[in-house]
mmCIF file of N, CA and C in Angstrom:
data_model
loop_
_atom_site.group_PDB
_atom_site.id
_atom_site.type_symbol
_atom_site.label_atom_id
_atom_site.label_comp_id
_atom_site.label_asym_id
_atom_site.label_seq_id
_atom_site.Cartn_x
_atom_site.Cartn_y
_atom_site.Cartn_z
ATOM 1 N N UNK A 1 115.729 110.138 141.096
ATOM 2 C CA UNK A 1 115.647 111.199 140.102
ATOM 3 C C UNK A 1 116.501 110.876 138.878
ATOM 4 N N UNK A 2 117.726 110.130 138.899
ATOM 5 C CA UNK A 2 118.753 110.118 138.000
ATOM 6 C C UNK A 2 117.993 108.683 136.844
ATOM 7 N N UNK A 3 117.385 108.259 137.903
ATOM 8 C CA UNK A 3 116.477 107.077 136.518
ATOM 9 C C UNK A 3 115.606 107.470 135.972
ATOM 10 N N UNK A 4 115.005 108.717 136.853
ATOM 11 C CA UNK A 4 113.136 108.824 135.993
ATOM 12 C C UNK A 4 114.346 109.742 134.857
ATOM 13 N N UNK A 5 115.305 110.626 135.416
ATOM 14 C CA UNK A 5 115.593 111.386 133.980
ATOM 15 C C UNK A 5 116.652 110.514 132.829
ATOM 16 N N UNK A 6 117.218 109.310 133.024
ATOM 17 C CA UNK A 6 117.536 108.436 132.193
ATOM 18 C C UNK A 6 117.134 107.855 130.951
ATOM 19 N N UNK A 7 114.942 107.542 132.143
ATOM 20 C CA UNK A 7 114.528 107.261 131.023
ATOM 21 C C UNK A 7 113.755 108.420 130.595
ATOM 22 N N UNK A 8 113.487 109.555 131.025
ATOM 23 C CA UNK A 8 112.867 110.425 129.982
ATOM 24 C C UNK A 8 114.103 110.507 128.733
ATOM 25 N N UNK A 9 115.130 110.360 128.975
ATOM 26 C CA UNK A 9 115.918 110.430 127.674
ATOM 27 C C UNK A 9 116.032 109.536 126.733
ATOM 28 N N UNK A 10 115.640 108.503 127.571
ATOM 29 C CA UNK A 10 115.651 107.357 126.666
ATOM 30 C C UNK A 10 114.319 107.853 125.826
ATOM 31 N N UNK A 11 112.849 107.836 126.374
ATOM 32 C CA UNK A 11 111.899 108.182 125.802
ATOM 33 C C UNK A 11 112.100 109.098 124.454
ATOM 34 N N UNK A 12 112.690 110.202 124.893
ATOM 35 C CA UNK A 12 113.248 111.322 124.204
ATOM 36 C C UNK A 12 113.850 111.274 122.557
ATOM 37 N N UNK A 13 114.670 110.006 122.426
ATOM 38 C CA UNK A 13 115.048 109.264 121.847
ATOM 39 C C UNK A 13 114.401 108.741 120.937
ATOM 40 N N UNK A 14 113.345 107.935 122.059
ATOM 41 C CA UNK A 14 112.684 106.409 120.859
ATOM 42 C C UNK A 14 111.624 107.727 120.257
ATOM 43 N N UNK A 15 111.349 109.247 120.621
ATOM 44 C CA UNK A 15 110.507 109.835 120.297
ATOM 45 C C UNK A 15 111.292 110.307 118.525
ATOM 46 N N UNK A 16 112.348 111.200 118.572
ATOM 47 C CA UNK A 16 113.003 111.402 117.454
ATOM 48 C C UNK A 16 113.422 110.324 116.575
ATOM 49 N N UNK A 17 113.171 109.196 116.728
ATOM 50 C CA UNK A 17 114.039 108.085 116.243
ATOM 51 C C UNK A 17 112.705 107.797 115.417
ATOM 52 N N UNK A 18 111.479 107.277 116.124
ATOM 53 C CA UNK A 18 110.274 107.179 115.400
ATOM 54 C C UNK A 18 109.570 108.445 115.061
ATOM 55 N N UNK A 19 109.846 109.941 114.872
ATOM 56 C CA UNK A 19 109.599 110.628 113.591
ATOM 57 C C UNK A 19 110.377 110.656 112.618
ATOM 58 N N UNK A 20 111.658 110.020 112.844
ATOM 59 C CA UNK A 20 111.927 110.116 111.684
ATOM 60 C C UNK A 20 111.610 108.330 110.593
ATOM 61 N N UNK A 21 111.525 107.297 111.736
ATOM 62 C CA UNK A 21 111.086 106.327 110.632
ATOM 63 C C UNK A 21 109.676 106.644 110.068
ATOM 64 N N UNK A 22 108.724 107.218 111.124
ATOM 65 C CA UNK A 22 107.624 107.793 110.251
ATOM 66 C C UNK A 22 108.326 108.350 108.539
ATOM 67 N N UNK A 23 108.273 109.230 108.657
ATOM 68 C CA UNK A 23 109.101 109.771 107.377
ATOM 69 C C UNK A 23 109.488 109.327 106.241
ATOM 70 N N UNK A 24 110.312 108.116 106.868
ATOM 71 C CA UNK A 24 111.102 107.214 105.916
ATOM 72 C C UNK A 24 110.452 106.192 105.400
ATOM 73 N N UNK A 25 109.043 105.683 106.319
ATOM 74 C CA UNK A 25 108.180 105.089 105.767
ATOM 75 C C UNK A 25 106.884 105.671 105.150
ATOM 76 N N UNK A 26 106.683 106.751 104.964
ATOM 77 C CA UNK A 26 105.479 107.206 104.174
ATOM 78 C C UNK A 26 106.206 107.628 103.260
ATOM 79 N N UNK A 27 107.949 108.233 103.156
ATOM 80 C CA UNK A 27 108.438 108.022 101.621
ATOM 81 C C UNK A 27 108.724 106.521 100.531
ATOM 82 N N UNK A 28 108.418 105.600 102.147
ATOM 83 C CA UNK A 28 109.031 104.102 101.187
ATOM 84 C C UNK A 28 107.614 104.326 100.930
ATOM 85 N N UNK A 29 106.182 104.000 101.675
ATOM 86 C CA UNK A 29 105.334 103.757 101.280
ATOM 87 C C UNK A 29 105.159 104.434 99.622
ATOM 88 N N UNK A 30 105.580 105.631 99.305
ATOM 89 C CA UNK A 30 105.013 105.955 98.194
ATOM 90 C C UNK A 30 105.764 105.393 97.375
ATOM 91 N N UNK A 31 106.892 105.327 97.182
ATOM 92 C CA UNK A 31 107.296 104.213 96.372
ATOM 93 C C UNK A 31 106.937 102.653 95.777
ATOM 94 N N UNK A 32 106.485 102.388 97.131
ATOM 95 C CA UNK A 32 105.796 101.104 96.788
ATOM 96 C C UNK A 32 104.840 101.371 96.246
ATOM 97 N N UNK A 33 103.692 102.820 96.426
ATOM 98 C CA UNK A 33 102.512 102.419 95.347
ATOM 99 C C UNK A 33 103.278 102.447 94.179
ATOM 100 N N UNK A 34 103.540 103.609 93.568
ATOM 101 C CA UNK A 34 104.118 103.594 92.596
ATOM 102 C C UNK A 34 104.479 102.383 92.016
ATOM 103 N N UNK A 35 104.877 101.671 92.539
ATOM 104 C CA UNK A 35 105.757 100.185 91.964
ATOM 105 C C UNK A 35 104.799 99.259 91.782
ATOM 106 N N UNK A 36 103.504 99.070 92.504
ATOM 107 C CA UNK A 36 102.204 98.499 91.876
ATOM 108 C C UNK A 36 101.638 98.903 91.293
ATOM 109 N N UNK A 37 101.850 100.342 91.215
ATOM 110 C CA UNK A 37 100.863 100.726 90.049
ATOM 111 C C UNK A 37 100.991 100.147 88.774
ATOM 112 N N UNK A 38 103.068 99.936 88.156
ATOM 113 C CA UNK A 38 103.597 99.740 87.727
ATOM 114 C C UNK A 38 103.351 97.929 87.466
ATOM 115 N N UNK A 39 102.790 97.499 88.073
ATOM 116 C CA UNK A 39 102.560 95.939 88.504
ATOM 117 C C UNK A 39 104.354 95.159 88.620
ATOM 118 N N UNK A 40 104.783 96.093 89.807
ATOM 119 C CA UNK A 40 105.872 95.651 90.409
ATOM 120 C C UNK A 40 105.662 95.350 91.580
ATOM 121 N N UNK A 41 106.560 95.215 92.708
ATOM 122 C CA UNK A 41 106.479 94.582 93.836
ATOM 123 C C UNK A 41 106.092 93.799 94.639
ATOM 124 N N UNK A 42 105.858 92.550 94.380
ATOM 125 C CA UNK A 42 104.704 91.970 94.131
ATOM 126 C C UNK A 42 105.255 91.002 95.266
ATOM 127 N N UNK A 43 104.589 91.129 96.816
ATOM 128 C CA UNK A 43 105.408 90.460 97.818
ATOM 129 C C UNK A 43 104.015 89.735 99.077
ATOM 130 N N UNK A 44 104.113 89.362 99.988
ATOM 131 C CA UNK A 44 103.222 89.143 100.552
ATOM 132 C C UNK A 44 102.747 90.146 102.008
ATOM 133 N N UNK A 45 104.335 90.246 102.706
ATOM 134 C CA UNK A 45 104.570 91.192 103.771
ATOM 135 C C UNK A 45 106.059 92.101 103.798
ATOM 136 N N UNK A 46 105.840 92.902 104.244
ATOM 137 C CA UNK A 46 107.829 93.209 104.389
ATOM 138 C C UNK A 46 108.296 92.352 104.957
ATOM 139 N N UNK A 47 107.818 91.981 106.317
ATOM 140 C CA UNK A 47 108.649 91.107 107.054
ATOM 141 C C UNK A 47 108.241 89.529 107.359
ATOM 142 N N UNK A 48 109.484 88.896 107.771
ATOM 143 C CA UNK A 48 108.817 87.933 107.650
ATOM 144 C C UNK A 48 108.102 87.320 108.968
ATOM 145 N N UNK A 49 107.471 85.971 109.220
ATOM 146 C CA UNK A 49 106.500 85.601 110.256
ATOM 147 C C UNK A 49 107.357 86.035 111.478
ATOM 148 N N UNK A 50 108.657 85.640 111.615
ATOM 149 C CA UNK A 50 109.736 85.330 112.751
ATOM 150 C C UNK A 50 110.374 86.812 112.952
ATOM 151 N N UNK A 51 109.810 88.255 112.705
ATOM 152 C CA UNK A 51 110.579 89.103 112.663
ATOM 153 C C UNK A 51 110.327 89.724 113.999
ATOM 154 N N UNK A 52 109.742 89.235 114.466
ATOM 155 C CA UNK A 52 108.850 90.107 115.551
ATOM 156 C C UNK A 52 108.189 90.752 115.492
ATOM 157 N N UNK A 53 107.406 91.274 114.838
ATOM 158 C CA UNK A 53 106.233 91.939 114.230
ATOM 159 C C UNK A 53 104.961 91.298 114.546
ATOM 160 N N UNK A 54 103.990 91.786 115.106
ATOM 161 C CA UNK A 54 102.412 91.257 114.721
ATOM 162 C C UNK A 54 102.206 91.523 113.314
ATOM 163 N N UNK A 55 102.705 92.538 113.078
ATOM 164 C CA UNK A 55 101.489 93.493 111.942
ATOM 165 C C UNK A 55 102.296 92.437 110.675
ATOM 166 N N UNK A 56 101.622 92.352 109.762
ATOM 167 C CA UNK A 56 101.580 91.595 108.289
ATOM 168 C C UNK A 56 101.208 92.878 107.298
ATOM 169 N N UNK A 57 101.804 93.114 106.298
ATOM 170 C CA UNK A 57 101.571 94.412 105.613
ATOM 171 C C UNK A 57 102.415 94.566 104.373
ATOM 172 N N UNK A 58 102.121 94.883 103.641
ATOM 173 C CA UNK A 58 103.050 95.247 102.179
ATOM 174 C C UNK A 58 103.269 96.513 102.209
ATOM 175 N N UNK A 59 103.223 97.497 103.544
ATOM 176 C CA UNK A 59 103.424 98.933 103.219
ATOM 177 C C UNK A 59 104.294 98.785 104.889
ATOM 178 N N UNK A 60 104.672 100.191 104.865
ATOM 179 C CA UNK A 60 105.819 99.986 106.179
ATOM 180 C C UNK A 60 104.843 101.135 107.316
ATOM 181 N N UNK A 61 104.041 101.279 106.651
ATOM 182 C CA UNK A 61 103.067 102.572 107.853
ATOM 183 C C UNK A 61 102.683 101.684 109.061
ATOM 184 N N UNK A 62 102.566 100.751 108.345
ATOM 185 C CA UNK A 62 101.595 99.822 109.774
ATOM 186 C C UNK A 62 102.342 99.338 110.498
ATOM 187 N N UNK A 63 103.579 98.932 109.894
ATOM 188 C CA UNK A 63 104.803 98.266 111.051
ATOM 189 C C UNK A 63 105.032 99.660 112.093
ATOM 190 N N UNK A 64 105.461 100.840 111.806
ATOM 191 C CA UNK A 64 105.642 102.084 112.393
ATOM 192 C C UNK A 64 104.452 102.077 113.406
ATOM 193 N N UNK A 65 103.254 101.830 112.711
ATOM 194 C CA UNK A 65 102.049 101.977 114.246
ATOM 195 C C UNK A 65 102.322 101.043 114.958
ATOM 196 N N UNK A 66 102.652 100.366 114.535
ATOM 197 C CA UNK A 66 102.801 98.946 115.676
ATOM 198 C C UNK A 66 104.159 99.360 116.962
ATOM 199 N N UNK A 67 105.370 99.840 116.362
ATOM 200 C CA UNK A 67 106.220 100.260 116.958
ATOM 201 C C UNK A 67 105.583 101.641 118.345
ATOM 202 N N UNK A 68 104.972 101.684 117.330
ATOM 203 C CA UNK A 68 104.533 103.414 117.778
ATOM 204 C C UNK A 68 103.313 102.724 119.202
ATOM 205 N N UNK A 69 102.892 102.248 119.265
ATOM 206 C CA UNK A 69 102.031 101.512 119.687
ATOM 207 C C UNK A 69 102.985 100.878 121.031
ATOM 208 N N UNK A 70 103.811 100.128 120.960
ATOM 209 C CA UNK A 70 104.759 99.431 121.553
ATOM 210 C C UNK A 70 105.460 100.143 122.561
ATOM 211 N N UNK A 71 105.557 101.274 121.881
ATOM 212 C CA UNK A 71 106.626 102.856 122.720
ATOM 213 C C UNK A 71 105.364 103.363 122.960
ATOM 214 N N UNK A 72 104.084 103.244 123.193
ATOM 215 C CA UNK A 72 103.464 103.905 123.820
ATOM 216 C C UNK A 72 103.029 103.000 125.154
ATOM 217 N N UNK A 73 102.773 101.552 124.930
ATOM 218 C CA UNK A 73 102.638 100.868 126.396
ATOM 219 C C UNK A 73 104.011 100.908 127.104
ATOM 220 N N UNK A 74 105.100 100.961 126.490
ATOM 221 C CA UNK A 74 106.342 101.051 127.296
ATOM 222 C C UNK A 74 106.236 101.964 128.232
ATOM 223 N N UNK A 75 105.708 103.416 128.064
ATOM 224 C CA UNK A 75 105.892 104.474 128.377
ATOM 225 C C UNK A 75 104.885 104.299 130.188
ATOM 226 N N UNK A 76 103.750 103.021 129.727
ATOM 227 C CA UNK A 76 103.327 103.100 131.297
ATOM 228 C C UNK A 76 103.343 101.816 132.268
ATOM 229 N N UNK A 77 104.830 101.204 131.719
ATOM 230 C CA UNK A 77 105.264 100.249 132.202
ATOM 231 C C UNK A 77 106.217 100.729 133.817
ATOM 232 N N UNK A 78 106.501 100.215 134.455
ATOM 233 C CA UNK A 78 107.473 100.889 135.729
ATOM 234 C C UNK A 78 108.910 100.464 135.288
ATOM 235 N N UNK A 79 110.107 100.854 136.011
ATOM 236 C CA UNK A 79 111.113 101.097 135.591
ATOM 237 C C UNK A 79 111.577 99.417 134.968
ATOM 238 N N UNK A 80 111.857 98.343 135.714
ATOM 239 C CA UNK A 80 111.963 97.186 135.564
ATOM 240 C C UNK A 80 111.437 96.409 134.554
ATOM 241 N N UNK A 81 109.647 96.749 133.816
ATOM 242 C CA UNK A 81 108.916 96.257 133.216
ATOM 243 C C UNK A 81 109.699 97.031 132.004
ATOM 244 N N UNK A 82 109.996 98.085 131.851
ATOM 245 C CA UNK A 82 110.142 98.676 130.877
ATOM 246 C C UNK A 82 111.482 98.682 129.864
ATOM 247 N N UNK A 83 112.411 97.875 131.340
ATOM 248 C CA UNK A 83 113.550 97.747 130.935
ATOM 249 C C UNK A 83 113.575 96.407 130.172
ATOM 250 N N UNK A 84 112.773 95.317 130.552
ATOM 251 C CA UNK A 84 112.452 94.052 129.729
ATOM 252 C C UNK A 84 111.749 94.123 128.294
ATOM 253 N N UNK A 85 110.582 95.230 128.131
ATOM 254 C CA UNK A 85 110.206 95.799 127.118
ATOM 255 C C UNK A 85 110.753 96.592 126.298
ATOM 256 N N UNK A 86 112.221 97.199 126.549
ATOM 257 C CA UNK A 86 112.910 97.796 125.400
ATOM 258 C C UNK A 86 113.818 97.592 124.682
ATOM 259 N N UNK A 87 113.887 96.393 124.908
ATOM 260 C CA UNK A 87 115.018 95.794 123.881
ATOM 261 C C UNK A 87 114.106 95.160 122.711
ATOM 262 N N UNK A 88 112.982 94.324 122.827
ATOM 263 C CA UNK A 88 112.073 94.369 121.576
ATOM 264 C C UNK A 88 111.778 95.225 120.757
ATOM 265 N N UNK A 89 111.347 96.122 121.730
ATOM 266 C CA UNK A 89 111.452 97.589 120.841
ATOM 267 C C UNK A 89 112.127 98.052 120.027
ATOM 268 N N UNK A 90 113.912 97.971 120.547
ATOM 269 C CA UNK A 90 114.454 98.712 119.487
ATOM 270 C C UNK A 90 115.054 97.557 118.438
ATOM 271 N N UNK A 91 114.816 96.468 119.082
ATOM 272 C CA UNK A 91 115.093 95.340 117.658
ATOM 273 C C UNK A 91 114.266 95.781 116.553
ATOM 274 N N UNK A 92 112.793 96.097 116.517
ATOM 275 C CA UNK A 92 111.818 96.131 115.722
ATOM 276 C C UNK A 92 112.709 97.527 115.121
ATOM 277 N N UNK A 93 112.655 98.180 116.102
ATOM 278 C CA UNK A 93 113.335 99.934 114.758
ATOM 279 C C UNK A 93 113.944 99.834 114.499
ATOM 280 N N UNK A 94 115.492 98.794 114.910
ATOM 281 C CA UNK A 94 116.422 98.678 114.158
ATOM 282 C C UNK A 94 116.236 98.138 112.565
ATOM 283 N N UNK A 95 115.850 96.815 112.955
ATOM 284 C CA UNK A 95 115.085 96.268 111.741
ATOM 285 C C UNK A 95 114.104 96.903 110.948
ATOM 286 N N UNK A 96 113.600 98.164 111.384
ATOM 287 C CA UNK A 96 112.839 98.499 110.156
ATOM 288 C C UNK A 96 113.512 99.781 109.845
ATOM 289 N N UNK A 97 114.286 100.433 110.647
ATOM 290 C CA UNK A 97 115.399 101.026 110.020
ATOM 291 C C UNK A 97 116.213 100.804 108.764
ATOM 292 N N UNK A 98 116.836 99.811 109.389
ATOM 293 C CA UNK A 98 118.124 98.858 108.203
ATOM 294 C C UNK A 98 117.002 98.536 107.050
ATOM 295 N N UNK A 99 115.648 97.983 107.082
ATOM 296 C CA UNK A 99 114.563 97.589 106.017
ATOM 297 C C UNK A 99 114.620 98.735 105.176
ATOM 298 N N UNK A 100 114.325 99.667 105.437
ATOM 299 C CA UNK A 100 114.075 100.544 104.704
ATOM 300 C C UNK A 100 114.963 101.435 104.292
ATOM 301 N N UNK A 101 116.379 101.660 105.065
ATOM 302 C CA UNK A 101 117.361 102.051 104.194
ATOM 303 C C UNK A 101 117.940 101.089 102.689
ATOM 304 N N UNK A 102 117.947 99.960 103.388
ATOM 305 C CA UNK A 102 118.154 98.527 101.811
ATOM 306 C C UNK A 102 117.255 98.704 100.780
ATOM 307 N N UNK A 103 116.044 99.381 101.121
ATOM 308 C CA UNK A 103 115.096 99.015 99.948
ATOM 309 C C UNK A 103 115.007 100.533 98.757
ATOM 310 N N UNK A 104 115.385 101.634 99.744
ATOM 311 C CA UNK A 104 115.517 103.062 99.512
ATOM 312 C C UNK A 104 116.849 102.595 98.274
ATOM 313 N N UNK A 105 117.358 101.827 99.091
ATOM 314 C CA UNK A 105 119.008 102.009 97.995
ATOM 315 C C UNK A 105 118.796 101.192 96.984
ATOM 316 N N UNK A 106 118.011 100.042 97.304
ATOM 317 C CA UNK A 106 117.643 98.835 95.945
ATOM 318 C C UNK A 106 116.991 99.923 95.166
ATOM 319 N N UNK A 107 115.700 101.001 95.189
ATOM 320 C CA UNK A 107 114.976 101.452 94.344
ATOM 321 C C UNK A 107 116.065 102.276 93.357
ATOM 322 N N UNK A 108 116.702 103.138 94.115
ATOM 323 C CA UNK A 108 117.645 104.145 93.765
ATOM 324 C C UNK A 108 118.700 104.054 92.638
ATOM 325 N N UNK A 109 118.564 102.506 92.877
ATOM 326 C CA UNK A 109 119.966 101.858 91.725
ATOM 327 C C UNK A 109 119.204 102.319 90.355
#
């Protein structure tokens, strides 16, 4: 009992943690149009090949599905599988965490 409710907290977690990068990425996203509209930003992906990421994208929505995606097969992994699967996980939110606070503050200047 003390693990299944461990990881419902953990779950609990990666649940609030990814509404709020949702958030933070449909506000970066609008920024970035803006900034092409502008014929600024002019990049290939956010991240790079080696970031751990599948997704390739100039907007941060799709990295978030991918995460979102990731925390959803976690969720029907068994305790052991899941514990090997969540440390990728939160590398990726960390990293697109820290991404998108740097870029929030680069615009801001």
């Amino acid at each position: 009992m003390n693990k299944e409710r461990s990881l419902d907290s953990v779950h609990q977690q990666l649940q609030e943690t990814l509404q709020t990068l949702y958030r933070k990425a449909v506000d970066a996203d609008q920024i970035l149009d803006q900034l092409q509209h502008q014929q600024q930003g002019k990049f290939a992906a956010i991240f790079a090949d080696d970031s751990g990421f599948s997704t390739r994208s100039k907007r941060f929505g799709p990295y978030v599905e991918e995460i979102a995606a990731d925390w959803q097969a976690l969720k029907q992994l068994n305790d052991e599988e899941a514990k090997q699967a969540l440390m990728p996980l939160v590398k990726k939110i960390e990293l697109a965490l820290s991404t998108l606070q740097q870029f929030v503050s680069s615009v801001k200047k």
